[in-house]
């Protein structure tokens, strides 16, 4: 790969360069990633106009996992489908907003890739103009026949061929990986191009930030409660206390911690042991990005997220993700407290 330090590099150029260094690449994945960038621009344009036109607020519908659907959720979902359905690169899609898998319409050719996405993440933030995002995950088709199936969608995260997200913040940033490092591009709206702004992102091994929704901590298991309480106690040797940062928009919280270092947690609780976040649309793709940037992503029960084989499209999973040493530390702390509780019982 050439270095891009002082040159102006569009996402198209960068993806093509990446392809040319992959022996035998057909160009299909390259084009698919470029389609994702196009969908991102379409959604970014609408998000940026959100306060000007009548698209804020709720549709009145409830989606597959029980969340109320905002108008922009629906717009983003539709935009991705319309960019992707006819290109011949996909065999099936899956969206957080659709209960079942989304087939490619019969009149269009089918391809060898599977696209899973959260069209708009953090959508409870839309009306306040805080950061929101889009998350995507790409797998290769594994079944025979032209049409993709549920089995093609239910693959472990370690089998992703690419993953990424788009953050609609003060600027729009697209971050992706194909398993060769993590690269970030910032949209220059005046020319309508994503330009390479964050080549080869490496996350700090340790951070000063922890991110979680502490409102629900009273329902967490005691080991998690004790871990977060421990993070707040001063101790210079273990870099405490840590600062809390939480937007409630996973893409925004994840992206900040990726750059600054830190840990994000969405544990299960007594009412919902599996947590809130969705394995296929949110957790797996961000875990691939995180690992590619030198971090770790686990479920807090000794499992690496990318090793989990999904059994349902909208499966949820507890998540502990971020800087490597922070996740190591959290895992060790929580395991020790659990063991202590078993001994006492
Ligand atoms: P979505 O808007 O796609 O439904 O995702 C919302 C998710 C995620 O972005 C965020 O980390 C989490 O919900 C916040 O949940 P809490 O409000 O429970 O903290
Ligand atoms: Mn989401
Ligand atoms: Mn969403």
GROMACS .gro file of C-alpha atoms and ligand atoms in nm:
model
  366
    1UNK     CA    1   0.000   0.000   0.000
    2UNK     CA    2   0.132   0.346  -0.078
    3UNK     CA    3   0.146   0.592   0.209
    4UNK     CA    4  -0.105   0.875   0.190
    5UNK     CA    5   0.039   1.113   0.446
    6UNK     CA    6   0.034   1.442   0.257
    7UNK     CA    7  -0.168   1.355  -0.051
    8UNK     CA    8  -0.535   1.412  -0.110
    9UNK     CA    9  -0.686   1.064  -0.132
   10UNK     CA   10  -1.054   0.993  -0.198
   11UNK     CA   11  -1.218   0.685  -0.052
   12UNK     CA   12  -1.258   0.550  -0.405
   13UNK     CA   13  -0.885   0.580  -0.475
   14UNK     CA   14  -0.799   0.426  -0.139
   15UNK     CA   15  -1.033   0.128  -0.180
   16UNK     CA   16  -0.898   0.068  -0.532
   17UNK     CA   17  -0.538   0.079  -0.404
   18UNK     CA   18  -0.634  -0.170  -0.131
   19UNK     CA   19  -0.785  -0.398  -0.393
   20UNK     CA   20  -0.482  -0.385  -0.616
   21UNK     CA   21  -0.268  -0.515  -0.328
   22UNK     CA   22  -0.507  -0.811  -0.270
   23UNK     CA   23  -0.413  -1.088  -0.516
   24UNK     CA   24  -0.706  -1.225  -0.717
   25UNK     CA   25  -0.959  -0.965  -0.598
   26UNK     CA   26  -1.250  -0.936  -0.842
   27UNK     CA   27  -1.337  -0.578  -0.756
   28UNK     CA   28  -1.682  -0.671  -0.627
   29UNK     CA   29  -1.603  -0.589  -0.264
   30UNK     CA   30  -1.438  -0.268  -0.376
   31UNK     CA   31  -1.757  -0.164  -0.551
   32UNK     CA   32  -1.972  -0.271  -0.258
   33UNK     CA   33  -1.771  -0.052  -0.022
   34UNK     CA   34  -1.804   0.233  -0.264
   35UNK     CA   35  -2.182   0.177  -0.265
   36UNK     CA   36  -2.175   0.200   0.116
   37UNK     CA   37  -1.997   0.536   0.084
   38UNK     CA   38  -2.267   0.654  -0.157
   39UNK     CA   39  -2.545   0.550   0.082
   40UNK     CA   40  -2.357   0.731   0.361
   41UNK     CA   41  -2.352   1.053   0.157
   42UNK     CA   42  -2.725   1.028   0.088
   43UNK     CA   43  -2.803   0.973   0.458
   44UNK     CA   44  -2.559   1.247   0.565
   45UNK     CA   45  -2.731   1.495   0.338
   46UNK     CA   46  -3.068   1.417   0.495
   47UNK     CA   47  -2.929   1.415   0.851
   48UNK     CA   48  -2.772   1.757   0.792
   49UNK     CA   49  -3.104   1.899   0.676
   50UNK     CA   50  -3.295   1.733   0.958
   51UNK     CA   51  -3.385   2.055   1.131
   52UNK     CA   52  -3.500   2.224   0.811
   53UNK     CA   53  -3.754   1.984   0.673
   54UNK     CA   54  -4.035   1.788   0.823
   55UNK     CA   55  -3.840   1.469   0.891
   56UNK     CA   56  -3.776   1.481   1.262
   57UNK     CA   57  -3.984   1.282   1.505
   58UNK     CA   58  -4.142   0.938   1.509
   59UNK     CA   59  -4.332   0.742   1.248
   60UNK     CA   60  -4.558   0.581   1.508
   61UNK     CA   61  -4.421   0.232   1.424
   62UNK     CA   62  -4.225  -0.009   1.644
   63UNK     CA   63  -3.933  -0.200   1.483
   64UNK     CA   64  -3.826  -0.567   1.505
   65UNK     CA   65  -3.662  -0.521   1.845
   66UNK     CA   66  -3.928  -0.304   2.000
   67UNK     CA   67  -3.780   0.045   1.946
   68UNK     CA   68  -3.997   0.328   1.821
   69UNK     CA   69  -3.905   0.409   1.461
   70UNK     CA   70  -3.802   0.765   1.377
   71UNK     CA   71  -3.859   0.911   1.033
   72UNK     CA   72  -3.485   0.928   0.975
   73UNK     CA   73  -3.448   0.557   1.072
   74UNK     CA   74  -3.687   0.477   0.794
   75UNK     CA   75  -3.522   0.715   0.548
   76UNK     CA   76  -3.176   0.567   0.613
   77UNK     CA   77  -3.307   0.211   0.591
   78UNK     CA   78  -3.473   0.283   0.258
   79UNK     CA   79  -3.169   0.472   0.123
   80UNK     CA   80  -2.937   0.178   0.186
   81UNK     CA   81  -3.181  -0.067   0.027
   82UNK     CA   82  -3.222   0.152  -0.282
   83UNK     CA   83  -2.847   0.188  -0.331
   84UNK     CA   84  -2.786  -0.185  -0.282
   85UNK     CA   85  -3.077  -0.386  -0.422
   86UNK     CA   86  -2.997  -0.374  -0.795
   87UNK     CA   87  -2.616  -0.381  -0.814
   88UNK     CA   88  -2.567  -0.757  -0.843
   89UNK     CA   89  -2.316  -0.755  -0.559
   90UNK     CA   90  -2.547  -0.883  -0.281
   91UNK     CA   91  -2.744  -1.203  -0.234
   92UNK     CA   92  -2.936  -1.089   0.075
   93UNK     CA   93  -2.950  -0.808   0.330
   94UNK     CA   94  -3.047  -0.780   0.695
   95UNK     CA   95  -3.145  -0.460   0.873
   96UNK     CA   96  -3.210  -0.374   1.235
   97UNK     CA   97  -3.538  -0.228   1.108
   98UNK     CA   98  -3.661  -0.544   0.932
   99UNK     CA   99  -3.791  -0.846   1.118
  100UNK     CA  100  -3.687  -1.095   0.848
  101UNK     CA  101  -3.398  -1.114   0.603
  102UNK     CA  102  -3.433  -0.878   0.305
  103UNK     CA  103  -3.418  -1.067  -0.025
  104UNK     CA  104  -3.280  -0.911  -0.342
  105UNK     CA  105  -3.581  -0.852  -0.574
  106UNK     CA  106  -3.615  -1.132  -0.830
  107UNK     CA  107  -3.570  -0.895  -1.127
  108UNK     CA  108  -3.215  -0.805  -1.021
  109UNK     CA  109  -2.895  -1.014  -1.044
  110UNK     CA  110  -2.757  -1.171  -0.725
  111UNK     CA  111  -2.401  -1.143  -0.597
  112UNK     CA  112  -2.177  -1.321  -0.349
  113UNK     CA  113  -2.196  -1.084  -0.052
  114UNK     CA  114  -2.429  -1.038   0.245
  115UNK     CA  115  -2.488  -0.691   0.392
  116UNK     CA  116  -2.613  -0.643   0.748
  117UNK     CA  117  -2.676  -0.293   0.881
  118UNK     CA  118  -2.807  -0.066   1.150
  119UNK     CA  119  -2.927   0.216   0.922
  120UNK     CA  120  -2.937   0.476   1.195
  121UNK     CA  121  -2.775   0.413   1.530
  122UNK     CA  122  -2.840   0.632   1.831
  123UNK     CA  123  -3.163   0.751   1.679
  124UNK     CA  124  -3.298   0.865   2.017
  125UNK     CA  125  -3.046   1.151   1.973
  126UNK     CA  126  -3.186   1.275   1.641
  127UNK     CA  127  -3.416   1.543   1.774
  128UNK     CA  128  -3.140   1.693   1.990
  129UNK     CA  129  -2.891   1.719   1.702
  130UNK     CA  130  -2.638   1.497   1.881
  131UNK     CA  131  -2.418   1.248   1.693
  132UNK     CA  132  -2.578   0.949   1.524
  133UNK     CA  133  -2.441   0.685   1.290
  134UNK     CA  134  -2.479   0.394   1.049
  135UNK     CA  135  -2.311   0.056   1.110
  136UNK     CA  136  -2.247  -0.212   0.846
  137UNK     CA  137  -2.114  -0.565   0.827
  138UNK     CA  138  -2.025  -0.764   0.514
  139UNK     CA  139  -2.003  -1.142   0.486
  140UNK     CA  140  -1.940  -1.376   0.198
  141UNK     CA  141  -2.229  -1.600   0.090
  142UNK     CA  142  -2.180  -1.954   0.224
  143UNK     CA  143  -2.485  -2.141   0.092
  144UNK     CA  144  -2.545  -2.279  -0.257
  145UNK     CA  145  -2.794  -2.121  -0.494
  146UNK     CA  146  -2.829  -1.762  -0.606
  147UNK     CA  147  -3.051  -1.629  -0.329
  148UNK     CA  148  -2.902  -1.557   0.012
  149UNK     CA  149  -3.060  -1.723   0.315
  150UNK     CA  150  -3.082  -1.675   0.691
  151UNK     CA  151  -2.781  -1.908   0.721
  152UNK     CA  152  -2.574  -1.663   0.516
  153UNK     CA  153  -2.663  -1.392   0.768
  154UNK     CA  154  -2.596  -1.598   1.080
  155UNK     CA  155  -2.216  -1.614   1.056
  156UNK     CA  156  -1.967  -1.550   1.333
  157UNK     CA  157  -1.812  -1.202   1.333
  158UNK     CA  158  -1.468  -1.351   1.268
  159UNK     CA  159  -1.592  -1.435   0.917
  160UNK     CA  160  -1.672  -1.075   0.824
  161UNK     CA  161  -1.486  -0.965   0.513
  162UNK     CA  162  -1.543  -0.599   0.593
  163UNK     CA  163  -1.712  -0.386   0.855
  164UNK     CA  164  -1.746  -0.021   0.937
  165UNK     CA  165  -1.953   0.272   1.044
  166UNK     CA  166  -2.044   0.625   0.948
  167UNK     CA  167  -2.060   0.891   1.216
  168UNK     CA  168  -2.282   1.192   1.145
  169UNK     CA  169  -2.127   1.439   1.387
  170UNK     CA  170  -1.989   1.791   1.339
  171UNK     CA  171  -1.846   1.631   1.026
  172UNK     CA  172  -1.939   1.300   0.862
  173UNK     CA  173  -1.673   1.032   0.904
  174UNK     CA  174  -1.668   0.686   0.747
  175UNK     CA  175  -1.445   0.428   0.916
  176UNK     CA  176  -1.396   0.079   0.772
  177UNK     CA  177  -1.177  -0.227   0.775
  178UNK     CA  178  -1.132  -0.518   0.536
  179UNK     CA  179  -0.904  -0.693   0.784
  180UNK     CA  180  -0.599  -0.485   0.693
  181UNK     CA  181  -0.615  -0.209   0.951
  182UNK     CA  182  -0.875   0.058   1.013
  183UNK     CA  183  -0.906   0.369   0.799
  184UNK     CA  184  -1.118   0.680   0.841
  185UNK     CA  185  -1.245   0.927   0.581
  186UNK     CA  186  -1.408   1.264   0.636
  187UNK     CA  187  -1.677   1.389   0.400
  188UNK     CA  188  -1.594   1.719   0.232
  189UNK     CA  189  -1.949   1.833   0.155
  190UNK     CA  190  -1.832   2.100  -0.090
  191UNK     CA  191  -1.697   1.837  -0.331
  192UNK     CA  192  -1.913   1.545  -0.213
  193UNK     CA  193  -1.612   1.320  -0.150
  194UNK     CA  194  -1.489   1.122   0.147
  195UNK     CA  195  -1.120   1.210   0.189
  196UNK     CA  196  -0.868   1.002   0.382
  197UNK     CA  197  -0.829   1.176   0.719
  198UNK     CA  198  -0.745   0.892   0.961
  199UNK     CA  199  -0.514   0.639   0.793
  200UNK     CA  200  -0.435   0.322   0.989
  201UNK     CA  201  -0.612   0.408   1.315
  202UNK     CA  202  -0.449   0.246   1.619
  203UNK     CA  203  -0.643   0.273   1.942
  204UNK     CA  204  -0.443   0.358   2.257
  205UNK     CA  205  -0.372   0.044   2.461
  206UNK     CA  206  -0.517   0.211   2.769
  207UNK     CA  207  -0.757   0.502   2.818
  208UNK     CA  208  -0.899   0.741   3.075
  209UNK     CA  209  -1.264   0.704   2.972
  210UNK     CA  210  -1.539   0.462   3.065
  211UNK     CA  211  -1.877   0.468   2.894
  212UNK     CA  212  -2.196   0.299   3.009
  213UNK     CA  213  -2.553   0.387   3.097
  214UNK     CA  214  -2.524   0.399   3.475
  215UNK     CA  215  -2.896   0.454   3.511
  216UNK     CA  216  -2.939   0.079   3.470
  217UNK     CA  217  -2.649  -0.011   3.702
  218UNK     CA  218  -2.885  -0.094   3.990
  219UNK     CA  219  -3.002  -0.391   3.780
  220UNK     CA  220  -2.653  -0.506   3.676
  221UNK     CA  221  -2.489  -0.806   3.836
  222UNK     CA  222  -2.283  -0.703   4.142
  223UNK     CA  223  -1.945  -0.771   3.975
  224UNK     CA  224  -2.018  -0.503   3.710
  225UNK     CA  225  -2.146  -0.259   3.974
  226UNK     CA  226  -1.825  -0.310   4.173
  227UNK     CA  227  -1.606  -0.265   3.867
  228UNK     CA  228  -1.763   0.073   3.780
  229UNK     CA  229  -1.741   0.184   4.145
  230UNK     CA  230  -1.371   0.086   4.138
  231UNK     CA  231  -1.309   0.295   3.825
  232UNK     CA  232  -1.418   0.605   4.018
  233UNK     CA  233  -1.180   0.557   4.311
  234UNK     CA  234  -0.850   0.749   4.287
  235UNK     CA  235  -0.532   0.542   4.247
  236UNK     CA  236  -0.247   0.680   4.036
  237UNK     CA  237  -0.088   0.336   3.981
  238UNK     CA  238  -0.397   0.209   3.800
  239UNK     CA  239  -0.482   0.542   3.629
  240UNK     CA  240  -0.791   0.607   3.835
  241UNK     CA  241  -1.030   0.774   3.862
  242UNK     CA  242  -1.147   0.746   3.504
  243UNK     CA  243  -1.381   0.995   3.337
  244UNK     CA  244  -1.728   0.900   3.230
  245UNK     CA  245  -1.844   0.989   2.878
  246UNK     CA  246  -2.174   0.862   2.738
  247UNK     CA  247  -2.375   0.998   2.448
  248UNK     CA  248  -2.616   0.705   2.417
  249UNK     CA  249  -2.520   0.672   2.053
  250UNK     CA  250  -2.301   0.366   2.015
  251UNK     CA  251  -2.119   0.487   1.704
  252UNK     CA  252  -2.036   0.819   1.872
  253UNK     CA  253  -1.931   0.658   2.200
  254UNK     CA  254  -1.728   0.392   2.020
  255UNK     CA  255  -1.553   0.633   1.782
  256UNK     CA  256  -1.447   0.867   2.065
  257UNK     CA  257  -1.307   0.578   2.269
  258UNK     CA  258  -1.134   0.432   1.963
  259UNK     CA  259  -0.943   0.757   1.912
  260UNK     CA  260  -0.887   0.860   2.275
  261UNK     CA  261  -0.871   0.517   2.440
  262UNK     CA  262  -1.121   0.383   2.690
  263UNK     CA  263  -1.384   0.120   2.754
  264UNK     CA  264  -1.752   0.097   2.658
  265UNK     CA  265  -1.986  -0.143   2.836
  266UNK     CA  266  -2.344  -0.248   2.779
  267UNK     CA  267  -2.387  -0.536   3.022
  268UNK     CA  268  -2.701  -0.741   3.069
  269UNK     CA  269  -2.922  -0.679   3.366
  270UNK     CA  270  -3.177  -0.873   3.567
  271UNK     CA  271  -3.455  -0.780   3.327
  272UNK     CA  272  -3.251  -0.840   3.010
  273UNK     CA  273  -2.945  -1.062   3.072
  274UNK     CA  274  -2.844  -1.042   2.705
  275UNK     CA  275  -2.817  -0.662   2.718
  276UNK     CA  276  -2.955  -0.429   2.453
  277UNK     CA  277  -2.712  -0.420   2.164
  278UNK     CA  278  -2.761  -0.633   1.857
  279UNK     CA  279  -2.487  -0.880   1.765
  280UNK     CA  280  -2.522  -0.869   1.387
  281UNK     CA  281  -2.591  -0.502   1.324
  282UNK     CA  282  -2.394  -0.328   1.598
  283UNK     CA  283  -2.165  -0.547   1.806
  284UNK     CA  284  -1.991  -0.771   1.550
  285UNK     CA  285  -1.893  -0.494   1.306
  286UNK     CA  286  -1.763  -0.264   1.580
  287UNK     CA  287  -1.575  -0.557   1.735
  288UNK     CA  288  -1.395  -0.622   1.407
  289UNK     CA  289  -1.299  -0.254   1.383
  290UNK     CA  290  -1.187  -0.254   1.746
  291UNK     CA  291  -0.966  -0.562   1.711
  292UNK     CA  292  -0.820  -0.433   1.387
  293UNK     CA  293  -0.723  -0.114   1.572
  294UNK     CA  294  -0.552  -0.314   1.848
  295UNK     CA  295  -0.839  -0.328   2.098
  296UNK     CA  296  -1.057  -0.607   2.234
  297UNK     CA  297  -1.429  -0.690   2.240
  298UNK     CA  298  -1.581  -0.951   2.473
  299UNK     CA  299  -1.919  -1.037   2.624
  300UNK     CA  300  -1.799  -1.024   2.987
  301UNK     CA  301  -1.840  -1.403   3.023
  302UNK     CA  302  -1.509  -1.513   2.878
  303UNK     CA  303  -1.618  -1.504   2.513
  304UNK     CA  304  -1.459  -1.306   2.234
  305UNK     CA  305  -1.744  -1.137   2.049
  306UNK     CA  306  -1.611  -1.233   1.706
  307UNK     CA  307  -1.626  -1.604   1.800
  308UNK     CA  308  -1.996  -1.600   1.885
  309UNK     CA  309  -2.205  -1.785   1.626
  310UNK     CA  310  -2.543  -1.611   1.599
  311UNK     CA  311  -2.860  -1.815   1.620
  312UNK     CA  312  -3.111  -1.538   1.544
  313UNK     CA  313  -3.113  -1.231   1.325
  314UNK     CA  314  -3.192  -0.985   1.603
  315UNK     CA  315  -2.990  -1.159   1.875
  316UNK     CA  316  -2.862  -0.930   2.150
  317UNK     CA  317  -2.536  -0.973   2.338
  318UNK     CA  318  -2.369  -0.805   2.637
  319UNK     CA  319  -2.067  -0.598   2.531
  320UNK     CA  320  -1.738  -0.486   2.684
  321UNK     CA  321  -1.527  -0.318   2.414
  322UNK     CA  322  -1.233  -0.082   2.388
  323UNK     CA  323  -0.864  -0.042   2.466
  324UNK     CA  324  -0.689  -0.374   2.510
  325UNK     CA  325  -0.554  -0.320   2.862
  326UNK     CA  326  -0.883  -0.172   2.982
  327UNK     CA  327  -1.079  -0.474   2.859
  328UNK     CA  328  -0.818  -0.714   3.007
  329UNK     CA  329  -0.851  -0.530   3.338
  330UNK     CA  330  -1.233  -0.533   3.332
  331UNK     CA  331  -1.245  -0.904   3.253
  332UNK     CA  332  -1.000  -0.991   3.530
  333UNK     CA  333  -1.179  -0.770   3.785
  334UNK     CA  334  -1.524  -0.907   3.702
  335UNK     CA  335  -1.408  -1.270   3.698
  336UNK     CA  336  -1.238  -1.226   4.039
  337UNK     CA  337  -1.551  -1.070   4.192
  338UNK     CA  338  -1.771  -1.345   4.052
  339UNK     CA  339  -1.540  -1.609   4.196
  340UNK     CA  340  -1.548  -1.431   4.533
  341UNK     CA  341  -1.928  -1.428   4.530
  342UNK     CA  342  -1.939  -1.801   4.451
  343UNK     CA  343  -1.700  -1.870   4.742
  344UNK     CA  344  -1.918  -1.666   4.981
  345UNK     CA  345  -2.240  -1.832   4.867
  346LIG     P1  346  -3.054   0.233   1.783
  346LIG     O1  347  -3.076   0.381   1.777
  346LIG     O2  348  -2.997   0.179   1.656
  346LIG     O3  349  -3.175   0.156   1.830
  346LIG     O4  350  -2.938   0.202   1.887
  346LIG     C1  351  -2.943   0.259   2.015
  346LIG     C2  352  -2.840   0.193   2.099
  346LIG     C3  353  -2.699   0.245   2.088
  346LIG     O5  354  -2.676   0.342   1.993
  346LIG     C4  355  -2.667   0.300   2.223
  346LIG     O6  356  -2.540   0.262   2.263
  346LIG     C5  357  -2.772   0.241   2.313
  346LIG     O7  358  -2.881   0.212   2.232
  346LIG     C6  359  -2.813   0.335   2.421
  346LIG     O8  360  -2.901   0.270   2.503
  346LIG     P2  361  -2.945   0.333   2.644
  346LIG     O9  362  -3.042   0.441   2.611
  346LIG    O10  363  -3.008   0.219   2.716
  346LIG    O11  364  -2.821   0.382   2.713
  347LIG    MN1  365  -2.812   0.094   1.698
  348LIG    MN1  366  -3.084   0.183   1.461
   0.00000   0.00000   0.00000
